[in-house]
Coordinates of C-alpha atoms in Angstrom, one line a residue:
Chain A
M88 CA 99.5 89.3 139.1
Q89 CA 96.5 87.6 137.5
G90 CA 97.0 86.5 133.9
E91 CA 100.8 86.5 133.5
A92 CA 101.9 86.8 129.8
D93 CA 104.8 85.8 127.6
R94 CA 104.6 89.1 125.7
V95 CA 103.1 92.4 126.7
I96 CA 101.8 94.9 124.1
D97 CA 101.6 98.3 125.6
A98 CA 99.1 100.2 123.5
R99 CA 98.2 102.7 126.2
G100 CA 97.6 106.2 124.7
S101 CA 96.5 104.6 121.4
Y102 CA 92.8 104.8 120.4
C103 CA 90.5 102.2 119.0
P104 CA 91.4 100.3 116.8
G105 CA 95.1 100.8 117.6
P106 CA 95.3 98.3 120.5
L107 CA 93.4 95.6 118.5
M108 CA 95.6 96.2 115.4
E109 CA 98.7 96.0 117.6
L110 CA 97.5 92.6 118.9
I111 CA 96.7 91.4 115.4
K112 CA 100.3 92.3 114.3
A113 CA 101.8 90.5 117.3
I114 CA 99.7 87.4 117.1
K115 CA 100.9 86.8 113.6
E116 CA 104.5 86.7 114.9
E117 CA 104.0 84.3 117.9
D118 CA 103.7 80.6 118.1
V119 CA 100.5 78.7 119.2
G120 CA 100.3 78.6 123.0
T121 CA 101.9 82.0 123.5
V122 CA 100.1 84.2 126.1
L123 CA 99.8 87.9 125.1
A124 CA 98.7 90.8 127.2
V125 CA 97.4 94.0 125.6
L126 CA 97.5 97.1 127.8
S127 CA 94.9 99.7 126.6
S128 CA 93.6 102.9 128.0
D129 CA 90.8 103.0 125.6
A130 CA 87.6 101.5 127.2
S131 CA 86.3 100.1 123.9
S132 CA 89.3 97.7 123.7
A133 CA 87.9 95.8 126.7
K134 CA 84.9 94.9 124.5
D135 CA 86.3 94.8 121.0
I136 CA 89.4 92.7 121.7
P137 CA 87.5 89.8 123.4
E138 CA 85.0 89.9 120.5
W139 CA 87.8 89.5 117.9
V140 CA 89.5 86.8 120.0
K141 CA 86.3 84.8 120.0
K142 CA 85.8 85.2 116.2
A143 CA 89.5 84.4 115.5
G144 CA 89.3 81.2 117.6
H145 CA 91.8 82.1 120.4
E146 CA 91.3 81.8 124.1
L147 CA 90.4 84.8 126.3
V148 CA 92.3 84.4 129.6
G149 CA 90.8 87.5 131.1
V150 CA 90.1 91.2 131.1
F151 CA 91.6 92.9 134.1
E152 CA 90.9 96.5 135.0
E153 CA 94.1 98.1 136.3
D154 CA 94.8 101.7 137.5
G155 CA 93.5 103.7 134.6
Y156 CA 93.9 101.1 131.9
W157 CA 92.7 97.6 130.9
R158 CA 94.9 94.5 130.6
I159 CA 93.4 92.0 128.2
V160 CA 95.1 88.6 128.2
I161 CA 94.7 86.0 125.5
R162 CA 96.3 82.7 124.5
K163 CA 97.0 82.0 120.8
S164 CA 95.1 78.8 120.2
R165 CA 95.6 77.9 116.6
Chain B
M74 CA 121.0 133.2 108.2
K75 CA 118.5 130.6 109.5
N76 CA 117.9 127.5 107.4
I77 CA 114.5 126.0 107.2
V78 CA 114.6 122.6 105.5
V79 CA 111.4 120.7 104.5
I80 CA 111.8 117.1 103.3
G81 CA 109.0 116.0 101.1
G82 CA 107.2 117.4 98.0
G83 CA 103.7 116.2 98.8
V84 CA 100.8 118.1 100.3
G85 CA 102.3 118.7 103.7
G86 CA 105.7 119.7 102.5
T87 CA 104.6 122.0 99.7
L88 CA 102.0 123.8 101.9
T89 CA 104.3 124.2 104.8
A90 CA 107.0 125.7 102.6
N91 CA 104.6 128.0 100.8
Y92 CA 103.0 129.2 104.0
L93 CA 106.4 129.9 105.5
A94 CA 107.4 131.9 102.4
S95 CA 104.3 133.9 102.6
K96 CA 104.7 134.7 106.4
L97 CA 108.4 135.3 106.1
K98 CA 108.6 137.3 102.8
P99 CA 110.6 140.2 104.3
E100 CA 113.1 137.8 106.0
L101 CA 113.5 135.8 102.8
R102 CA 114.2 139.0 100.7
E103 CA 116.7 140.3 103.3
R104 CA 118.4 136.9 103.3
K105 CA 117.8 136.4 107.0
I106 CA 116.3 133.0 106.3
K107 CA 116.5 130.4 103.5
I108 CA 113.7 127.9 102.9
T109 CA 114.8 124.6 101.1
L110 CA 112.4 121.9 100.0
I111 CA 114.0 118.6 99.2
S112 CA 111.8 116.3 97.1
A113 CA 112.8 112.9 95.6
T114 CA 110.7 113.7 92.5
D115 CA 110.1 116.9 90.5
K116 CA 106.4 116.2 90.2
Q117 CA 103.5 116.1 92.7
L118 CA 100.7 113.6 92.3
Y119 CA 97.2 114.7 93.6
E120 CA 96.6 111.2 95.1
P121 CA 92.8 111.6 95.7
G122 CA 92.6 111.8 91.8
L123 CA 93.5 108.2 91.6
L124 CA 90.1 107.1 92.7
Y125 CA 88.7 108.9 89.6
L126 CA 91.5 107.8 87.3
I127 CA 90.6 104.1 87.8
F128 CA 87.1 104.8 86.4
N129 CA 88.5 107.0 83.6
K130 CA 87.0 110.1 85.2
M131 CA 90.3 112.0 85.5
E132 CA 93.3 112.0 83.3
E133 CA 96.9 111.7 84.5
S134 CA 97.6 115.3 83.1
E135 CA 95.0 116.6 85.6
I136 CA 96.5 115.1 88.7
I137 CA 100.2 115.7 88.2
R138 CA 102.0 119.0 88.4
E139 CA 105.7 120.0 88.4
I140 CA 106.6 121.1 91.9
K141 CA 108.6 124.1 90.7
Y142 CA 105.3 125.7 89.5
L143 CA 103.6 125.0 92.8
L144 CA 106.2 126.6 95.1
D145 CA 106.8 130.3 95.9
P146 CA 109.7 131.4 93.7
D147 CA 111.7 132.4 96.8
I148 CA 111.8 128.7 98.0
N149 CA 114.9 126.7 97.1
L150 CA 113.7 123.5 95.5
V151 CA 116.2 120.6 95.5
V152 CA 115.2 117.5 93.6
D153 CA 117.2 114.8 95.3
T154 CA 116.6 111.8 97.6
A155 CA 117.2 112.5 101.4
T156 CA 119.1 109.6 102.8
R157 CA 119.6 110.5 106.4
V158 CA 118.7 113.0 109.0
D159 CA 121.6 113.6 111.4
T160 CA 119.8 115.3 114.3
S161 CA 123.0 115.7 116.5
N162 CA 124.6 117.8 113.8
Q163 CA 121.4 119.2 112.4
V164 CA 122.0 118.2 108.8
V165 CA 119.9 116.4 106.2
E166 CA 122.1 114.2 103.9
T167 CA 121.0 113.5 100.4
E168 CA 122.3 111.3 97.6
K169 CA 124.1 114.4 96.1
G170 CA 124.7 116.7 99.1
S171 CA 123.9 117.8 102.6
Y172 CA 121.8 120.6 104.0
P173 CA 122.2 122.0 107.5
Y174 CA 119.0 123.1 109.2
D175 CA 117.9 125.3 112.1
Y176 CA 114.4 124.1 111.7
L177 CA 113.4 120.9 110.0
V178 CA 110.0 119.8 108.8
I179 CA 109.5 116.1 108.0
A180 CA 106.9 115.6 105.3
T181 CA 107.9 112.2 104.0
G182 CA 104.5 110.7 103.9
S183 CA 103.5 107.0 103.7
K184 CA 103.6 104.3 101.1
V185 CA 101.9 101.1 100.3
A186 CA 103.7 97.9 101.3
P187 CA 101.9 95.1 99.3
E188 CA 104.9 92.9 99.9
E189 CA 103.8 92.5 103.5
I190 CA 100.9 90.2 102.5
P191 CA 102.4 87.1 100.7
G192 CA 100.8 86.7 97.2
L193 CA 99.2 90.2 97.1
K194 CA 101.6 91.6 94.6
E195 CA 100.9 88.8 92.2
G196 CA 97.2 88.4 92.9
G197 CA 95.8 91.8 93.7
H198 CA 95.3 95.3 92.5
W199 CA 95.4 98.7 94.3
F200 CA 94.8 102.3 93.5
Y201 CA 97.0 103.9 96.2
N202 CA 99.8 104.8 93.7
L203 CA 99.9 105.7 90.1
E204 CA 101.3 102.5 88.8
G205 CA 98.7 100.4 90.7
A206 CA 95.9 102.7 89.6
R207 CA 96.8 102.4 85.9
K208 CA 96.7 98.6 86.1
L209 CA 93.4 98.6 88.0
R210 CA 91.9 101.0 85.4
D211 CA 92.7 98.4 82.7
A212 CA 91.4 95.5 84.8
L213 CA 88.1 97.3 85.5
A214 CA 87.6 98.1 81.8
K215 CA 88.1 94.5 80.9
F216 CA 86.2 93.0 83.7
K217 CA 83.6 90.5 82.4
G218 CA 81.7 90.0 85.6
G219 CA 82.1 88.0 88.8
K220 CA 83.2 88.8 92.4
I221 CA 85.1 91.9 93.3
V222 CA 86.6 92.0 96.8
V223 CA 87.5 95.5 98.2
G224 CA 89.8 94.4 101.0
V225 CA 91.4 96.7 103.6
M226 CA 94.5 94.9 104.7
G227 CA 95.7 97.0 107.5
V228 CA 95.2 100.3 109.3
P229 CA 96.4 103.0 109.3
H230 CA 96.2 103.6 105.6
K231 CA 95.9 106.7 103.5
C232 CA 92.5 108.3 103.0
P233 CA 90.5 106.1 105.4
V234 CA 87.2 106.6 103.4
A235 CA 88.6 105.7 99.9
P236 CA 87.8 102.0 100.2
I237 CA 84.1 102.9 101.0
E238 CA 84.1 105.4 98.1
V239 CA 85.5 102.9 95.6
S240 CA 82.9 100.3 96.6
F241 CA 80.1 102.9 95.9
M242 CA 81.7 103.9 92.7
L243 CA 82.1 100.3 91.5
H244 CA 78.3 99.9 92.0
D245 CA 77.6 102.9 89.7
F246 CA 80.3 102.0 87.2
F247 CA 78.8 98.5 86.6
K248 CA 75.3 99.9 86.7
H249 CA 76.1 102.3 83.9
L250 CA 77.7 99.4 82.0
Q251 CA 74.4 97.5 82.4
M252 CA 76.4 94.8 84.2
R253 CA 75.6 95.3 87.9
D254 CA 73.6 92.0 88.0
Q255 CA 76.7 90.2 86.9
V256 CA 79.0 91.7 89.5
E257 CA 79.2 90.9 93.2
I258 CA 80.9 93.5 95.4
L259 CA 82.3 92.5 98.8
Y260 CA 83.9 95.0 101.1
T261 CA 86.0 93.7 104.0
Y262 CA 87.4 95.6 107.0
P263 CA 89.8 94.5 109.9
I264 CA 87.6 95.6 112.8
N265 CA 84.1 94.7 113.9
K266 CA 82.4 97.5 111.9
V267 CA 82.7 98.9 108.4
F268 CA 84.6 102.0 109.5
L269 CA 86.6 103.3 112.4
M270 CA 84.0 105.9 113.5
D271 CA 80.5 104.8 114.6
S272 CA 78.4 107.5 113.0
V273 CA 80.1 106.9 109.6
A274 CA 80.0 103.1 109.9
E275 CA 76.2 103.2 110.5
L276 CA 75.5 105.4 107.5
V277 CA 77.9 103.4 105.2
A278 CA 76.4 100.0 106.3
D279 CA 72.9 101.3 105.5
L280 CA 74.0 102.6 102.1
F281 CA 75.8 99.3 101.4
D282 CA 72.6 97.4 102.2
Q283 CA 70.6 99.7 99.8
K284 CA 73.0 99.2 97.0
G285 CA 73.5 95.5 97.4
I286 CA 77.1 95.8 98.4
E287 CA 78.1 93.0 100.8
Y288 CA 80.5 93.4 103.6
K289 CA 82.5 91.3 106.1
T290 CA 84.1 92.6 109.3
F291 CA 86.9 91.3 111.5
F292 CA 88.5 90.3 108.2
N293 CA 92.3 90.4 108.4
P294 CA 94.0 88.9 105.3
I295 CA 97.3 87.2 105.9
E296 CA 97.9 85.7 102.5
V297 CA 96.6 85.8 98.9
D298 CA 96.6 82.7 96.8
A299 CA 97.1 84.3 93.4
K300 CA 96.8 81.1 91.4
N301 CA 93.5 80.0 92.9
K302 CA 92.2 83.6 93.5
K303 CA 91.6 83.2 97.2
I304 CA 92.2 85.4 100.3
M305 CA 93.2 83.7 103.6
T306 CA 92.5 85.5 106.9
L307 CA 93.9 85.5 110.4
E308 CA 90.4 84.6 111.5
G309 CA 90.7 81.3 109.6
E310 CA 88.4 82.2 106.7
E311 CA 88.9 81.8 102.9
E312 CA 87.4 84.2 100.4
Q313 CA 87.3 83.6 96.7
Y314 CA 87.5 86.5 94.3
D315 CA 87.7 87.3 90.6
L316 CA 89.2 90.8 91.0
L317 CA 90.9 91.9 94.3
I318 CA 91.1 95.6 95.0
A319 CA 93.3 95.7 98.0
I320 CA 94.1 98.5 100.3
P321 CA 97.6 97.2 101.1
P322 CA 99.3 97.8 104.5
H323 CA 101.1 101.1 104.7
K324 CA 104.4 102.1 106.1
G325 CA 106.4 105.3 106.7
S326 CA 109.4 106.4 104.6
D327 CA 112.7 104.6 104.7
L328 CA 114.4 108.0 105.5
V329 CA 112.7 108.3 109.0
I330 CA 113.2 104.6 109.7
N331 CA 116.9 104.6 108.8
S332 CA 117.4 107.9 110.7
G333 CA 116.1 106.3 113.9
L334 CA 113.2 108.8 113.9
A335 CA 110.4 106.3 113.6
D336 CA 108.4 104.0 115.9
K337 CA 108.0 100.3 115.2
G338 CA 105.4 101.0 112.5
G339 CA 107.6 103.5 110.7
W340 CA 105.7 106.5 112.0
V341 CA 107.3 109.6 113.5
P342 CA 106.3 110.1 117.2
T343 CA 104.8 113.6 117.2
D344 CA 103.3 115.8 119.8
R345 CA 99.6 115.9 118.9
F346 CA 99.2 119.7 119.6
T347 CA 102.6 121.3 118.7
L348 CA 103.5 118.8 115.9
K349 CA 107.0 118.8 117.2
V350 CA 108.8 115.4 116.8
E351 CA 109.1 114.0 120.4
G352 CA 112.4 114.9 121.9
Y353 CA 113.3 117.8 119.5
D354 CA 112.4 121.4 119.8
N355 CA 113.2 122.4 116.2
V356 CA 112.0 119.3 114.2
Y357 CA 108.4 119.0 113.1
A358 CA 106.4 116.3 111.4
V359 CA 103.4 116.9 109.1
G360 CA 100.9 114.7 107.2
D361 CA 101.1 111.0 106.8
A362 CA 104.6 110.7 108.3
T363 CA 103.3 111.2 111.9
N364 CA 102.1 108.6 114.4
L365 CA 99.1 110.8 115.3
P366 CA 95.6 109.1 115.8
V367 CA 94.2 111.2 112.9
S368 CA 93.5 110.4 109.3
K369 CA 96.3 110.0 106.9
A370 CA 94.6 112.5 104.6
G371 CA 95.5 115.6 102.6
S372 CA 93.2 117.8 104.7
V373 CA 95.1 116.8 107.8
A374 CA 98.4 117.7 106.2
H375 CA 96.9 121.0 105.1
F376 CA 95.7 122.0 108.6
E377 CA 98.9 120.8 110.2
A378 CA 101.0 122.8 107.8
E379 CA 99.2 126.0 108.8
V380 CA 100.1 125.4 112.5
I381 CA 103.8 124.5 111.8
A382 CA 104.3 127.5 109.5
E383 CA 102.7 129.8 112.0
N384 CA 104.9 128.6 114.9
I385 CA 108.2 128.5 113.0
A386 CA 107.5 132.0 111.5
A387 CA 106.7 133.3 115.1
E388 CA 109.9 132.0 116.5
I389 CA 111.9 133.5 113.6
K390 CA 110.2 136.9 114.3
G391 CA 110.9 136.6 118.0
L392 CA 107.3 136.0 118.9
P393 CA 105.9 133.2 121.1
P394 CA 104.7 130.2 119.0
T395 CA 101.0 129.8 120.1
A396 CA 99.4 127.9 117.2
R397 CA 98.1 124.4 118.1
Y398 CA 96.7 121.6 116.0
Y399 CA 93.4 120.2 117.4
G400 CA 93.0 117.2 115.1
K401 CA 91.0 119.1 112.5
T402 CA 90.1 116.8 109.6
M403 CA 87.7 117.2 106.6
C404 CA 86.9 114.4 104.2
F405 CA 84.5 114.2 101.3
I406 CA 82.9 110.8 100.9
E407 CA 81.7 110.0 97.4
T408 CA 78.6 107.7 97.7
G409 CA 78.6 107.0 93.9
F410 CA 79.2 108.9 90.7
D411 CA 76.6 111.5 91.4
E412 CA 76.3 112.0 95.2
A413 CA 78.6 112.6 98.1
T414 CA 78.6 113.4 101.8
Y415 CA 81.4 114.8 104.0
I416 CA 82.7 114.5 107.5
W417 CA 84.4 117.1 109.7
F418 CA 85.9 116.2 113.0
D419 CA 88.7 116.9 115.5
Y420 CA 90.2 115.4 118.7
E421 CA 87.2 116.4 120.7
T422 CA 84.3 116.4 118.1
P423 CA 83.1 113.2 116.5
P424 CA 82.0 113.4 112.8
K425 CA 78.3 113.8 111.9
P426 CA 77.9 112.8 108.2
V427 CA 75.1 114.7 106.4
M428 CA 72.7 113.1 103.9
P429 CA 74.5 112.5 100.6
S430 CA 73.6 115.1 97.9
R431 CA 74.6 116.0 94.4
F432 CA 75.7 119.5 95.6
I433 CA 78.4 117.9 97.9
H434 CA 79.6 115.7 95.0
W435 CA 79.9 118.8 92.7
T436 CA 81.9 120.6 95.5
K437 CA 84.3 117.6 95.6
I438 CA 84.6 117.6 91.8
A439 CA 85.3 121.3 91.9
Y440 CA 87.9 120.8 94.6
N441 CA 89.7 118.2 92.6
R442 CA 90.6 121.1 90.3
L443 CA 91.0 123.7 93.0
Y444 CA 93.5 121.7 94.9
W445 CA 96.3 123.2 92.9
L446 CA 95.5 126.5 94.5
T447 CA 95.7 124.8 98.0
A448 CA 99.1 123.5 97.1
R449 CA 100.2 127.0 96.2
G450 CA 99.0 128.2 99.6
I451 CA 96.2 130.3 98.2
L452 CA 93.1 128.4 99.0

C-alpha cells in the first residue's frame, strides 16, 4: 500500500474538524519522524489536513483516495 | 415496578426526568414505575449565565436553583455521587448506596480540563465553571489595558459560540469603560476558520473586522508560560498576552470513563437517532455526555430529552418507540451588549445566521430568565 504508516488514526464517520483534531491529538504524543495516517470519510479533511500540516511545518506524504474514504499520510517533522 | 434512573442534575437529566414524570403520571401514581434522579449536587447552575456574570450583568442568585424545586414532586431526587454503572447487573452504584434500573439515562455532562495544557491553570482564566467565572469577573473589572487573548484550546467544548460571544462582549465592555483604544482583543481557533460552520464563520469574521477584533486560525496551544505571559502552539508560534481567557479542553465525566462506557475522549458512543448507548437497548445518553457530532449545548440536551422521554414512556405503555433525534440545535449568538443573532440547524440543514438585531438580544435576555420554566418541563 502506498504511504505505509507507523500509526493509523481511523476517524471515519467523524465530521470536520473531528479528523483534524484527532490528528492534532495524536501528533502531540508521537516522536519526530513518526508517520501517521488519518482515515477520514469527510471530503473536507482531504483539503483541511494538508493545509494544517503545511502551516505546522510537517511533511505531507500523500493524500490517497480509497474506497469511500481518504487516507492522508503525514510525517512529524519537528 | 419498573425503575427509571437518570444520572445527572443538569439540563439533560432534569428535563428527561420531568418529561418522563409528565408522560407517565398515572403509572407513577399507581406505583408501576419509579423515577430516580441522581445528582452529585443539590443545585443546578444555568451555565449560559456565566457569560453575563463575568461582565456583572447577571448575579449568582439568578443562575442557580435548588434541583428539588425544579423537579416534578413525584421524582425521587438522590443527592449523591454515582461512582459506577454496572451494566451487567443493571445497577448504578453511588458513594452511599446502589440503585437498580430497568431504564438508565446518562446525563453526566462534560467538564473543563485546564490541567491538560501545562501552565494554563496558573496563567489563564476561563468562564466555563462558576469558580473560573468569578475570578475572571474580578480580573476584567481590574484590567488596566493591554492584550486579551480569547483562546479556544480544543474541540469539542461546551457552547461552541460562547468564545465568539465573549469576544464581542469584551469589545462593548471596554467601549463602555472608554478604554477600547487601550485594549487589544485577539481571538484564536484550532482550525482554519473562526468557527466550525462556514456560514457562521463568514459572518463572525466580518463582524470581527468591523469591531477591530483580531483573529488567528490553525492555532493550537500546547503550553502556557504563566511567568512570561506567553502561549506556545503546536504550529510553532508564540503569542504574548496580558489577560488570557481560555476555553480549556473538555472531557466527559469520570463516571462514564470508570464504568467503561466512554470512548478515548471520554464521550459515550451514542446512536445519533435513537440516543441509545451503543450496545445497550435500555441505556440512553443525553446532552454533553454523548459522542455525537452536535453542539455541546443546552438546546441539544433539551431536544434530546424530549426524544428519550417519549421513547421510554412509549415502551412502558407498551407502544412502539418511534421518536428520533435529528440533530436539532438552536443557539443564540450575542454580538455585543445590545444585539444578537441566532442559528438553527440539524443533521441535514446547515445554519443560516440572520442579521444581528436588538430584538434577538432581548429574546435571549428574556430566555435567560425563562430557562427555569424549561428546566421544569413547561417551556
